[in-house]
Short mmCIF file of C-alpha atoms and ligand atoms in Angstrom, two decimals:
data_model
loop_
_atom_site.label_atom_id
_atom_site.label_comp_id
_atom_site.label_asym_id
_atom_site.label_seq_id
_atom_site.Cartn_x
_atom_site.Cartn_y
_atom_site.Cartn_z
CA MET A 1 47.84 0.61 12.77
CA ILE A 2 44.87 2.60 13.94
CA PRO A 3 41.82 0.44 13.16
CA TYR A 4 38.49 1.29 11.78
CA GLY A 5 36.47 -0.04 14.29
CA ARG A 6 37.27 -2.12 17.25
CA GLN A 7 35.46 -3.60 20.10
CA ASP A 8 35.25 -2.37 23.72
CA ILE A 9 34.96 -5.03 26.78
CA SER A 10 35.12 -4.05 30.34
CA GLN A 11 35.78 -6.30 33.40
CA ALA A 12 32.56 -6.39 34.18
CA ASP A 13 31.49 -7.96 30.70
CA ILE A 14 34.58 -10.38 31.52
CA ASP A 15 33.14 -10.91 34.76
CA ALA A 16 29.86 -11.33 33.33
CA VAL A 17 31.09 -14.31 30.85
CA VAL A 18 33.25 -16.15 33.20
CA GLU A 19 30.31 -16.37 35.71
CA THR A 20 27.81 -18.11 32.78
CA LEU A 21 30.78 -20.16 31.79
CA GLN A 22 30.76 -21.56 35.85
CA SER A 23 26.59 -21.80 35.16
CA ASP A 24 24.14 -25.03 34.19
CA PHE A 25 24.26 -23.13 30.72
CA LEU A 26 26.69 -22.73 28.39
CA THR A 27 23.99 -23.04 24.94
CA GLN A 28 21.11 -20.87 24.51
CA GLY A 29 19.74 -20.56 28.60
CA PRO A 30 18.88 -18.20 30.90
CA ALA A 31 21.14 -15.18 30.01
CA VAL A 32 19.62 -15.39 26.01
CA GLU A 33 16.27 -14.82 27.23
CA ARG A 34 17.71 -11.86 29.48
CA PHE A 35 19.27 -10.44 26.81
CA GLU A 36 16.60 -10.72 24.67
CA LYS A 37 14.82 -8.77 27.69
CA ALA A 38 17.43 -6.13 27.84
CA LEU A 39 16.84 -5.74 23.76
CA THR A 40 13.28 -5.10 24.35
CA ASP A 41 13.13 -3.38 26.76
CA TYR A 42 15.71 -0.89 25.34
CA CYS A 43 14.18 -0.57 22.09
CA GLY A 44 10.93 -0.49 22.89
CA ALA A 45 9.49 -3.36 20.67
CA ALA A 46 7.46 -6.50 22.19
CA PHE A 47 9.86 -9.54 20.72
CA GLY A 48 13.40 -10.36 20.29
CA VAL A 49 14.62 -13.35 19.14
CA ALA A 50 18.40 -13.29 19.63
CA ALA A 51 20.48 -15.64 16.65
CA ASN A 52 23.94 -16.19 16.57
CA SER A 53 24.34 -13.34 13.67
CA ALA A 54 22.82 -11.02 12.05
CA THR A 55 22.83 -12.77 9.15
CA SER A 56 21.00 -15.68 10.15
CA ALA A 57 18.80 -13.24 11.77
CA LEU A 58 18.13 -11.67 8.60
CA HIS A 59 17.40 -15.12 7.27
CA ILE A 60 14.72 -16.15 9.31
CA ALA A 61 13.23 -12.62 9.64
CA CYS A 62 12.88 -13.47 5.44
CA LEU A 63 11.50 -17.19 6.26
CA ALA A 64 8.84 -15.81 9.14
CA LEU A 65 7.72 -13.74 6.33
CA GLY A 66 7.04 -16.19 3.70
CA LEU A 67 9.60 -15.30 0.98
CA GLY A 68 10.34 -18.03 -1.14
CA PRO A 69 11.09 -19.43 -5.18
CA GLY A 70 8.76 -16.70 -7.11
CA ASP A 71 9.26 -14.11 -4.68
CA LEU A 72 11.33 -10.91 -4.65
CA LEU A 73 13.50 -8.61 -2.26
CA TRP A 74 14.96 -5.60 -2.65
CA THR A 75 17.45 -3.54 -0.57
CA SER A 76 20.13 -1.01 -0.81
CA PRO A 77 23.40 -2.00 -3.07
CA ILE A 78 25.36 0.06 -0.64
CA THR A 79 24.94 -2.51 2.52
CA PHE A 80 27.20 -5.73 3.22
CA VAL A 81 26.44 -8.39 0.94
CA ALA A 82 24.36 -10.68 3.83
CA SER A 83 21.09 -7.82 3.40
CA ALA A 84 20.84 -9.18 -0.12
CA ASN A 85 21.98 -12.98 0.24
CA CYS A 86 18.98 -13.49 3.01
CA GLY A 87 16.72 -13.30 -0.20
CA LEU A 88 18.61 -15.83 -2.26
CA TYR A 89 18.75 -17.81 0.80
CA CYS A 90 14.75 -18.62 0.24
CA GLY A 91 15.39 -19.35 -3.22
CA ALA A 92 13.99 -15.79 -3.52
CA ASP A 93 14.78 -13.12 -6.41
CA VAL A 94 16.83 -10.59 -5.12
CA ASP A 95 17.20 -6.46 -6.57
CA PHE A 96 18.58 -3.35 -5.59
CA VAL A 97 16.85 0.58 -5.46
CA ASP A 98 19.56 2.80 -5.87
CA ILE A 99 20.67 5.25 -2.23
CA ASP A 100 20.18 8.55 -1.44
CA PRO A 101 23.97 10.51 -2.17
CA GLU A 102 23.85 12.55 0.86
CA THR A 103 22.32 9.86 3.39
CA PHE A 104 24.24 6.93 1.99
CA ASN A 105 20.81 4.83 2.24
CA LEU A 106 17.70 3.61 0.03
CA SER A 107 16.43 6.69 -1.28
CA PRO A 108 12.40 6.66 -1.23
CA VAL A 109 12.17 8.64 -4.48
CA ALA A 110 14.06 5.90 -6.12
CA LEU A 111 11.75 3.47 -4.62
CA GLU A 112 8.58 4.99 -4.89
CA ARG A 113 9.58 4.98 -8.76
CA LYS A 114 10.96 1.73 -9.00
CA LEU A 115 7.52 0.33 -7.03
CA GLU A 116 5.71 2.23 -9.41
CA ALA A 117 6.89 0.51 -12.50
CA ALA A 118 7.45 -2.93 -10.21
CA HIS A 119 3.12 -2.50 -9.94
CA ALA A 120 2.63 -1.83 -13.88
CA ALA A 121 5.20 -4.97 -14.93
CA GLY A 122 3.10 -7.32 -12.36
CA ARG A 123 6.62 -8.05 -10.24
CA LEU A 124 6.55 -6.28 -6.56
CA PRO A 125 8.52 -7.01 -4.20
CA LYS A 126 7.64 -9.40 -1.17
CA VAL A 127 10.25 -7.84 0.82
CA ILE A 128 12.10 -4.69 1.21
CA VAL A 129 15.46 -4.52 3.10
CA PRO A 130 16.17 -1.03 3.83
CA VAL A 131 19.89 -0.80 5.66
CA HIS A 132 20.14 2.10 8.21
CA MET A 133 23.74 2.95 6.41
CA THR A 134 26.48 4.10 8.92
CA GLY A 135 23.71 3.61 11.93
CA GLN A 136 21.94 6.55 10.29
CA SER A 137 17.99 5.66 10.13
CA CYS A 138 16.56 5.45 6.46
CA ASP A 139 13.59 8.15 5.89
CA MET A 140 11.42 4.95 7.53
CA ALA A 141 7.96 7.30 7.51
CA ALA A 142 8.48 7.48 3.80
CA ILE A 143 9.44 3.64 3.30
CA ALA A 144 6.38 2.22 5.45
CA ALA A 145 4.13 4.26 3.29
CA LEU A 146 5.21 3.51 0.34
CA ALA A 147 5.20 -0.18 1.55
CA ARG A 148 1.35 -0.36 2.72
CA ARG A 149 0.43 1.70 -0.50
CA TYR A 150 1.88 -2.04 -2.03
CA GLY A 151 0.97 -4.62 -0.04
CA VAL A 152 5.16 -5.21 0.61
CA ARG A 153 6.96 -6.14 3.66
CA VAL A 154 9.34 -4.64 5.54
CA ILE A 155 12.61 -5.68 7.41
CA GLU A 156 14.74 -2.92 9.07
CA ASP A 157 18.46 -4.35 8.50
CA ALA A 158 19.64 -1.95 11.58
CA SER A 159 23.12 -3.89 12.09
CA HIS A 160 25.13 -0.60 12.54
CA ALA A 161 22.07 1.34 14.34
CA ILE A 162 21.41 0.17 18.27
CA GLY A 163 21.48 2.98 19.83
CA GLY A 164 20.53 5.01 17.39
CA ARG A 165 16.84 7.25 17.59
CA TYR A 166 14.46 8.00 14.93
CA ARG A 167 11.92 10.32 15.32
CA ASP A 168 12.75 10.77 19.04
CA ALA A 169 12.30 6.77 19.29
CA PRO A 170 15.01 4.28 19.62
CA ILE A 171 15.60 2.39 16.25
CA GLY A 172 14.38 -1.28 16.70
CA ASN A 173 10.44 -0.25 18.05
CA CYS A 174 9.54 -1.63 14.61
CA ALA A 175 6.91 1.45 14.65
CA PHE A 176 7.76 1.10 10.63
CA SER A 177 8.28 -2.39 10.08
CA ASP A 178 8.16 -5.68 10.35
CA ILE A 179 10.75 -6.53 11.90
CA THR A 180 14.42 -4.92 12.78
CA VAL A 181 17.79 -6.72 12.51
CA PHE A 182 20.85 -5.96 14.41
CA SER A 183 24.19 -7.40 14.38
CA PHE A 184 26.76 -7.75 17.06
CA HIS A 185 29.59 -8.44 15.39
CA PRO A 186 32.64 -7.03 17.40
CA VAL A 187 33.12 -3.60 14.92
CA LYS A 188 29.18 -3.18 15.36
CA ILE A 189 27.79 -0.78 18.11
CA VAL A 190 27.59 -3.13 20.87
CA THR A 191 29.17 -6.93 20.26
CA THR A 192 28.37 -10.67 21.66
CA ALA A 193 31.32 -11.56 19.25
CA GLU A 194 29.41 -13.10 16.75
CA GLY A 195 25.45 -12.44 17.35
CA GLY A 196 22.15 -10.73 16.08
CA ALA A 197 18.52 -10.63 17.03
CA ALA A 198 15.63 -9.71 14.96
CA MET A 199 12.92 -7.46 17.11
CA THR A 200 9.40 -7.67 15.91
CA ASN A 201 6.34 -6.56 17.56
CA ASP A 202 3.97 -9.36 15.98
CA PRO A 203 3.82 -12.65 18.11
CA ALA A 204 2.98 -14.95 15.24
CA LEU A 205 6.10 -13.73 13.41
CA ALA A 206 8.35 -13.80 16.47
CA GLU A 207 7.28 -17.59 17.28
CA ARG A 208 7.80 -18.16 13.53
CA MET A 209 11.53 -17.03 13.82
CA ARG A 210 12.25 -19.05 17.27
CA LEU A 211 10.81 -22.15 15.19
CA PHE A 212 13.57 -21.40 11.88
CA ARG A 213 16.47 -20.71 14.64
CA SER A 214 16.08 -24.18 16.01
CA HIS A 215 15.44 -27.22 13.06
CA GLY A 216 11.92 -26.05 12.52
CA VAL A 217 11.23 -27.92 15.89
CA THR A 218 8.61 -27.51 18.72
CA ARG A 219 7.61 -28.14 21.87
CA ASP A 220 4.53 -26.24 21.71
CA GLU A 221 1.67 -28.81 21.41
CA ARG A 222 -0.37 -26.23 20.20
CA LEU A 223 1.62 -26.00 16.77
CA MET A 224 1.89 -30.30 16.88
CA THR A 225 -0.08 -31.59 13.97
CA ARG A 226 -1.27 -34.84 16.86
CA PRO A 227 -1.17 -34.98 20.52
CA ALA A 228 2.16 -35.34 22.29
CA ASP A 229 3.43 -39.02 22.60
CA GLY A 230 4.76 -38.08 26.11
CA PRO A 231 6.98 -35.57 27.83
CA TRP A 232 9.58 -36.45 26.06
CA TYR A 233 8.03 -35.55 22.67
CA TYR A 234 8.65 -32.74 19.92
CA GLN A 235 7.90 -32.40 16.36
CA GLN A 236 9.33 -30.48 13.46
CA ILE A 237 6.99 -28.90 11.45
CA GLU A 238 9.04 -26.51 9.84
CA LEU A 239 13.35 -27.07 8.06
CA GLY A 240 14.78 -24.77 10.31
CA TYR A 241 18.81 -24.29 11.37
CA ASN A 242 20.58 -24.17 14.20
CA TYR A 243 21.13 -20.30 14.40
CA ARG A 244 20.89 -20.07 18.23
CA MET A 245 23.28 -17.43 20.38
CA THR A 246 24.95 -19.31 23.19
CA ASP A 247 24.19 -18.31 26.82
CA LEU A 248 28.37 -16.92 26.77
CA GLN A 249 27.86 -14.54 23.95
CA ALA A 250 24.54 -13.04 25.77
CA ALA A 251 25.65 -12.57 29.12
CA LEU A 252 28.69 -10.28 26.96
CA GLY A 253 25.99 -8.80 24.78
CA VAL A 254 23.58 -7.96 28.50
CA SER A 255 26.89 -6.33 29.93
CA GLN A 256 27.34 -4.86 26.70
CA MET A 257 24.21 -3.26 26.08
CA ASN A 258 24.57 -1.37 30.01
CA ARG A 259 26.49 0.80 28.36
CA VAL A 260 25.02 1.30 24.82
CA ASP A 261 23.87 5.29 25.56
CA ASP A 262 27.49 6.05 26.51
CA TYR A 263 29.16 4.51 23.10
CA VAL A 264 26.80 6.58 21.06
CA ALA A 265 27.44 9.50 22.73
CA ARG A 266 31.13 9.05 22.46
CA ARG A 267 30.67 8.30 19.13
CA HIS A 268 28.64 12.16 18.45
CA ALA A 269 31.92 13.69 20.22
CA ILE A 270 33.94 11.91 18.09
CA ALA A 271 32.27 12.38 14.95
CA ASP A 272 32.04 16.06 16.11
CA ARG A 273 36.25 16.36 16.32
CA TYR A 274 36.10 15.11 12.69
CA ASP A 275 33.87 17.56 11.87
CA ALA A 276 36.02 19.98 12.80
CA LEU A 277 39.17 18.79 12.30
CA LEU A 278 38.59 18.39 8.58
CA SER A 279 36.92 21.86 7.98
CA GLY A 280 38.51 23.15 5.27
CA LEU A 281 39.83 20.21 3.73
CA PRO A 282 38.90 19.14 0.10
CA VAL A 283 36.53 15.78 1.48
CA LYS A 284 32.46 16.51 2.47
CA PRO A 285 32.00 15.26 6.02
CA PRO A 286 28.93 12.67 6.50
CA LEU A 287 25.70 14.20 6.72
CA ARG A 288 23.81 14.21 10.15
CA ARG A 289 20.05 14.26 9.62
CA THR A 290 18.06 15.99 12.08
CA ASP A 291 15.02 13.73 12.17
CA GLY A 292 16.91 10.98 14.13
CA ARG A 293 20.30 10.40 15.77
CA SER A 294 22.57 8.63 13.87
CA ALA A 295 24.54 5.64 15.81
CA LEU A 296 27.65 7.29 14.00
CA HIS A 297 29.06 2.97 13.68
CA LEU A 298 30.62 4.24 10.59
CA TYR A 299 32.12 7.82 9.58
CA VAL A 300 32.15 8.52 6.07
CA ILE A 301 34.24 10.91 4.27
CA ARG A 302 34.02 11.43 0.47
CA LEU A 303 36.69 13.02 -1.76
CA ALA A 304 35.56 16.05 -3.19
CA ALA A 305 35.91 16.18 -6.85
CA GLU A 306 39.37 18.20 -7.08
CA THR A 307 41.28 15.04 -5.51
CA LEU A 308 39.10 12.10 -7.02
CA ALA A 309 41.21 14.02 -10.21
CA ALA A 310 44.26 14.39 -8.19
CA PRO A 311 45.98 12.58 -6.35
CA GLY A 312 42.89 9.79 -6.94
CA HIS A 313 40.38 8.09 -4.23
CA ARG A 314 42.86 5.03 -3.95
CA ALA A 315 46.59 6.41 -3.84
CA VAL A 316 44.69 8.35 -0.77
CA PHE A 317 43.55 5.39 0.84
CA GLU A 318 46.63 4.04 0.05
CA GLY A 319 48.11 6.86 1.36
CA LEU A 320 46.33 6.51 4.74
CA ARG A 321 47.26 3.01 5.20
CA ALA A 322 50.82 3.41 4.43
CA ARG A 323 50.86 5.92 7.34
CA GLY A 324 49.52 3.65 10.11
CA VAL A 325 45.62 4.68 9.50
CA GLY A 326 43.28 1.73 8.75
CA VAL A 327 40.75 3.00 6.62
CA ASN A 328 38.09 0.92 5.38
CA LEU A 329 35.31 1.09 2.55
CA HIS A 330 31.71 0.72 3.24
CA TYR A 331 30.43 -0.76 0.89
CA ILE A 332 31.43 -2.18 -2.42
CA PRO A 333 27.83 -2.01 -4.49
CA VAL A 334 26.51 -5.37 -3.98
CA HIS A 335 25.47 -5.41 -7.55
CA THR A 336 29.06 -5.29 -8.82
CA GLN A 337 30.08 -8.39 -7.25
CA PRO A 338 30.95 -11.46 -9.60
CA TYR A 339 28.31 -13.30 -7.86
CA TYR A 340 25.28 -10.88 -8.70
CA GLU A 341 26.83 -9.79 -11.68
CA ALA A 342 26.15 -13.47 -12.91
CA ARG A 343 22.91 -12.99 -11.84
CA GLY A 344 22.36 -10.07 -14.49
CA PHE A 345 23.57 -7.09 -12.60
CA ALA A 346 26.36 -4.55 -14.63
CA PRO A 347 28.51 -1.36 -13.70
CA GLY A 348 26.16 1.23 -14.13
CA ASP A 349 22.96 -0.05 -12.91
CA PHE A 350 22.94 1.68 -9.74
CA PRO A 351 25.11 5.01 -10.30
CA GLU A 352 24.43 6.63 -6.92
CA ALA A 353 25.43 3.81 -5.46
CA GLU A 354 28.84 3.73 -8.06
CA ALA A 355 29.60 7.44 -7.41
CA TYR A 356 29.82 6.76 -3.82
CA TYR A 357 32.09 3.56 -4.21
CA ALA A 358 34.39 5.79 -6.09
CA ALA A 359 34.32 8.55 -3.25
CA ALA A 360 34.15 7.18 -0.28
CA ILE A 361 36.10 6.47 2.74
CA SER A 362 35.66 5.14 6.50
CA LEU A 363 37.99 6.88 8.90
CA PRO A 364 38.28 4.96 11.96
CA MET A 365 35.69 5.69 14.50
CA PHE A 366 35.36 3.20 17.58
CA PRO A 367 34.39 4.78 21.29
CA THR A 368 38.15 4.55 22.78
CA LEU A 369 39.30 6.07 19.95
CA GLY A 370 41.39 8.83 21.82
CA GLU A 371 41.65 13.13 20.29
CA ALA A 372 45.57 12.38 19.95
CA ASP A 373 44.92 9.60 17.46
CA GLN A 374 42.04 11.81 15.25
CA VAL A 375 44.72 14.57 14.76
CA ARG A 376 47.31 11.80 13.55
CA VAL A 377 44.17 10.68 11.21
CA VAL A 378 43.67 14.02 10.11
CA ASP A 379 47.34 14.73 9.30
CA ALA A 380 47.85 11.47 7.79
CA LEU A 381 44.83 12.56 5.17
CA LYS A 382 45.82 16.02 4.80
CA GLU A 383 49.78 14.23 4.11
CA ALA A 384 48.05 11.77 1.52
CA LEU A 385 45.60 14.30 -0.11
CA ALA A 386 48.70 16.53 -0.27
CA VAL A 387 47.05 19.31 1.06
C1 LIG B 401 27.77 -6.37 9.98
C2 LIG B 401 26.43 -6.35 8.96
C3 LIG B 401 25.63 -7.72 8.96
C4 LIG B 401 25.63 -9.02 8.87
O1 LIG B 401 26.34 -8.99 10.45
P1 LIG B 401 26.85 -10.44 11.21
O2 LIG B 401 25.99 -10.53 12.57
O3 LIG B 401 27.86 -10.18 10.82
O4 LIG B 401 26.42 -11.50 10.16
C5 LIG B 401 24.11 -7.47 8.03
N1 LIG B 401 24.22 -6.36 7.44
C6 LIG B 401 24.86 -5.20 7.45
C7 LIG B 401 24.54 -4.12 7.17
C8 LIG B 401 26.25 -5.51 8.45
O5 LIG B 401 27.06 -3.89 8.32
#
């Protein structure tokens, strides 16, 4: 089976992890600091807070922005559940904004309409979480302008997007948001096994996220309610978590970051080849916008209307799997998950997201995918489409 995604681990990665294993620090230590510096150097944000997953990073990002009970978080329905769950972790309510069918990203037009209505109803969200689906930036200038107009905070879920650019600047520089979150899960662009990070330009947000990452405990006397009892002293001033990344993971991350540009370049070469191989087939290749450069975490095709009728979306998907092509579907619209339906959402609520779900298939996309395997994928697709 050709998988849809796969990590690339070099001898340098292995050496970096082994060296850390033989060092004094296994848990959060100097390698985490080096990794955070590699991220801020690469992205141009002032601060990077590494965490044990993007899910944790989203949670501490929401907490740092003060999201809590009675508040509202909006995100895209076409994302992994974690982009929405972070709001529920904080006791806030969650709602969704439908997607732009060409980019699969949260639609600024739908956002403007929904913000106008929410403003009129006196129920504005505190935080919106645009997701850079497949690694392609959302229209952040439009989203940031709306957020400013209505006093809403912005967390970019850039789990797919390290190495991508928006308006010729790196995604993660937070020029249009309060915080940007990356994931380093093995299927993503660079990996630390499990891992994530939250980038920001705001020193106070960085300090709050570091606090929530580690039990809400501080050794910084400026933050304490009374003078330290002695050199051993620390204070718990918030209810935090253990969301720390280990030095083993960070060492892998530092080593992987040396190759991020190469990874994204290879993904673009693979996408170019798919674009060519798919021409003339009854499928829509993904749009690549010209106001940035996608990190191309995913290559999502949509079946044309005639193939949706016959042989049908599910049959094409199963046909690919049966032919050894590990296709996937990113994502099931979050509002149709039972957990969210129980909170009041129903099919039909976000029609563009649901139409996308009815037609989308993620083809294999990872930097070591060879040309022969790409030809195999497209041959299998032709057979599954019966063309
Ligand atoms: C992978 C992913 C996450 C969660 O990442 P983890 O590091 O596995 O917690 C969140 N949002 C999106 C869009 C993702 O793709």
